[in-house]
Coordinates of C-alpha atoms in Angstrom, one line a residue:
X617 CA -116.1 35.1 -32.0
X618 CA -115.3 36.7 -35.2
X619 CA -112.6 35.1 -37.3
X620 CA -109.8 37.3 -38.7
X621 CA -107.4 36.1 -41.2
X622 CA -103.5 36.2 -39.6
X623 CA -101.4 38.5 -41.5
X624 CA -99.3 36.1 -42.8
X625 CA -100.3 32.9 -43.8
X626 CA -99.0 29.9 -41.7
X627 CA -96.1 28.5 -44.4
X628 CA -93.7 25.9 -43.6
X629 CA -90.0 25.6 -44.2
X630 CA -88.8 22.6 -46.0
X631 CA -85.3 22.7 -44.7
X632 CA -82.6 20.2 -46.9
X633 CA -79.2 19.2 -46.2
X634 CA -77.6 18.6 -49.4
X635 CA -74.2 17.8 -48.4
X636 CA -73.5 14.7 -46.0
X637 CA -70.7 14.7 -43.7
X638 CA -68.1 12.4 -44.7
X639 CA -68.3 9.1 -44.2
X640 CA -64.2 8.3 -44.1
X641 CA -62.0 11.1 -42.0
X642 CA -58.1 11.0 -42.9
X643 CA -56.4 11.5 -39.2
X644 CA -53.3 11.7 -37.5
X645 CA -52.6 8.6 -35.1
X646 CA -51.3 10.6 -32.1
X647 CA -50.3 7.2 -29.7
X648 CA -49.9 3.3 -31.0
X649 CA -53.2 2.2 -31.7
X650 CA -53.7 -1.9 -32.3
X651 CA -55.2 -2.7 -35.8
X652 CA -55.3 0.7 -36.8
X653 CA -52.2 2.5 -37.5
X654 CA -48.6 3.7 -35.7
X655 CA -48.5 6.9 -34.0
X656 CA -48.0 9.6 -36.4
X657 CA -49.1 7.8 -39.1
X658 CA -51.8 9.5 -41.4
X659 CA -54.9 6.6 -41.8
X660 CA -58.2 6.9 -43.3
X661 CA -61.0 5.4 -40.8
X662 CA -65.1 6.0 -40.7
X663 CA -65.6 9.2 -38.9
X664 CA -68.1 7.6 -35.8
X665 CA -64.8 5.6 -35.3
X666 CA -63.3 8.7 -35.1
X667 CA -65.6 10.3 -33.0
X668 CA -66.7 8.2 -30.7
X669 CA -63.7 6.4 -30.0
X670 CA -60.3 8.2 -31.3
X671 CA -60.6 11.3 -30.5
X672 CA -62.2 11.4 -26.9
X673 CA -59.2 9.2 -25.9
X674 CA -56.8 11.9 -27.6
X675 CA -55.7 9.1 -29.9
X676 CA -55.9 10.9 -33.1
X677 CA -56.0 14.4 -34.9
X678 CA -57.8 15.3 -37.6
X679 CA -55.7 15.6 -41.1
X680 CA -56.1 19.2 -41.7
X681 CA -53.5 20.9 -43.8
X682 CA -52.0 23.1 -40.5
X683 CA -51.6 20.0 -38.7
X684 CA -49.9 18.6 -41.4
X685 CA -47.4 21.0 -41.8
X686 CA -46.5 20.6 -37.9
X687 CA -46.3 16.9 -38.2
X688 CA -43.9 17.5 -41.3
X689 CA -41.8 19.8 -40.0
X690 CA -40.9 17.7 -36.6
X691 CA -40.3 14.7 -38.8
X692 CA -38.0 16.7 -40.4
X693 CA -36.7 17.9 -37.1
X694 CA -36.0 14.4 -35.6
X695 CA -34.5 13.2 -39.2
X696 CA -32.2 15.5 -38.9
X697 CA -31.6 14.7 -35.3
X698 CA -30.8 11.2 -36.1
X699 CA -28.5 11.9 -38.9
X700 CA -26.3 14.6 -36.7
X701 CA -26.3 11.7 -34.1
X702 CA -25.0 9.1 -36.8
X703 CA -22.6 11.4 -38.3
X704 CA -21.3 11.7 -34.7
X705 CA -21.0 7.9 -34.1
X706 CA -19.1 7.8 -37.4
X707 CA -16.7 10.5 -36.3
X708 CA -16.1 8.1 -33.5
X709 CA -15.7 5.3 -35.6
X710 CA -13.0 6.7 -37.6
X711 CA -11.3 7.9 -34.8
X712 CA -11.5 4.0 -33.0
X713 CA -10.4 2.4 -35.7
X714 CA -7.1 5.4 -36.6
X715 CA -5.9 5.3 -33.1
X716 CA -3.5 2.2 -34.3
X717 CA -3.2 -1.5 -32.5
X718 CA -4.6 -1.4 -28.9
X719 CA -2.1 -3.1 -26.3
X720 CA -3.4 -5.1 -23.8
X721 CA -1.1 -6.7 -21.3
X722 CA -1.3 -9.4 -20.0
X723 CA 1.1 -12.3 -18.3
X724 CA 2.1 -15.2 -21.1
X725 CA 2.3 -19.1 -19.4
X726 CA 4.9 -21.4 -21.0
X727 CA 6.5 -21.3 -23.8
X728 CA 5.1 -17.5 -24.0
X729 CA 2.7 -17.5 -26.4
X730 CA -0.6 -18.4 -24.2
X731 CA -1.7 -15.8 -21.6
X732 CA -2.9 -16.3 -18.0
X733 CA -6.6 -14.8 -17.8
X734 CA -9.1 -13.4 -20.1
X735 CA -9.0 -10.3 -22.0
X736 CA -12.2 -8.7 -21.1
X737 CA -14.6 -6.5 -22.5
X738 CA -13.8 -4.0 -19.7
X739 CA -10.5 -3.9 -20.3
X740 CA -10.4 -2.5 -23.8
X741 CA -13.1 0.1 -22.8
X742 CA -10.1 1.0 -20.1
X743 CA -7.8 0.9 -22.9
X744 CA -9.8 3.1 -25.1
X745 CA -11.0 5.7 -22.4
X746 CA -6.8 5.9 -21.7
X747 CA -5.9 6.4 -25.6
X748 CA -8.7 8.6 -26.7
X749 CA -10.1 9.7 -23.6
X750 CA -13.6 8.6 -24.7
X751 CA -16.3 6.2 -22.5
X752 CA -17.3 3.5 -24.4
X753 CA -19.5 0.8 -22.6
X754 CA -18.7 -2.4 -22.4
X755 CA -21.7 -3.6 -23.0
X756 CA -21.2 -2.7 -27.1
X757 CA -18.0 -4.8 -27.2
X758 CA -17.8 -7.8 -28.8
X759 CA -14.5 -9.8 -28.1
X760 CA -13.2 -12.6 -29.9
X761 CA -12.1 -15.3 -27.8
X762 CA -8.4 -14.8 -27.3
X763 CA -6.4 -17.2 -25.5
X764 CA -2.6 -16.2 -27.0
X765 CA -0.2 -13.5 -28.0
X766 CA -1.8 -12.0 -31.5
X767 CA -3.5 -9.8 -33.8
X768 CA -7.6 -10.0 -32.9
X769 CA -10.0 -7.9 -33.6
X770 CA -12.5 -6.3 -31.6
X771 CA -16.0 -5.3 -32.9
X772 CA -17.6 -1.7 -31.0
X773 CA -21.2 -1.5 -31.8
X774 CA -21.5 2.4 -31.6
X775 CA -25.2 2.7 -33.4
X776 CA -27.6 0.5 -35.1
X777 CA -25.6 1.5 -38.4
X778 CA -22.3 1.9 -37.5
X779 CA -19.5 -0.4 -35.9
X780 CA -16.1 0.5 -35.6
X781 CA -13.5 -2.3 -35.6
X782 CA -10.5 -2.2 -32.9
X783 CA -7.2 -4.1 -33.8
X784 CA -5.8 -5.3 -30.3
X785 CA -2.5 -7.1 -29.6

């Protein structure tokens, strides 16, 4: 055979990757994960981590500036949420402790200054759902021990920050 020269000669591409993917990813915790982070917290791990354990289970988001914004502006959502809800609890807290000296009856022994039975938790959530036609469970009520006629006060745990405190006779 007769040898012909191809058209073009054979070359070879050297092909170079000058930028490396990141070695640490900033993400989004989207569930409780142990020894890593809260969920919604923004963390920094090594992006295998990320990859090959994270974010198959769905237990992180990458950090990108749109998710960001979401994450922000339902934080924002549920602060406000919370503060509405504590505003309300006050409301009711100032509206416990207006409505004046609760009366709770009850039938004295002797020389009238003891009282037969227990004043309950249950019965000053009756008394309050009569006076201000409002449920309060009696579960958040915290009753000094009273065994005579007096002044006592009762504390009403409405929300982690507020309490309202009842004057019952």
């Amino acid at each position: 055979g007769i040898y012909t020269k191809p058209k073009r000669p054979y070359s070879y591409q050297i092909i170079t990757a000058n930028k490396k993917a990141p070695k640490i990813r900033q993400i989004v915790l989207t569930e409780d994960v142990s020894k890593v982070g809260q969920k919604g917290e923004l963390v920094a791990v090594k992006a295998g981590f990320y990859r090959n354990y994270l974010a198959p289970r769905g237990q992180a988001q990458l950090a990108t500036p749109k998710y960001l914004k979401e994450l922000r502006l339902e934080q924002e959502r549920k602060e406000a949420e919370k503060r509405r809800v504590r505003e309300e609890y006050e409301l009711l807290a100032s509206t416990l402790e207006s409505a004046g000296v609760l009366k709770v009856k009850r039938k004295t022994v002797g020389k009238g200054k003891q009282i037969f039975g227990r004043v309950t938790e249950q019965d000053l959530s009756d008394i309050i759902k009569a006076q201000i036609q409002r449920d309060i469970d009696k579960r958040i009520i915290t009753i000094p021990e009273i065994r005579e006629v007096g002044q006592y006060v009762a504390e009403i745990k409405l929300h982690s920050e507020v309490t309202a405190r009842v004057r019952i006779n």
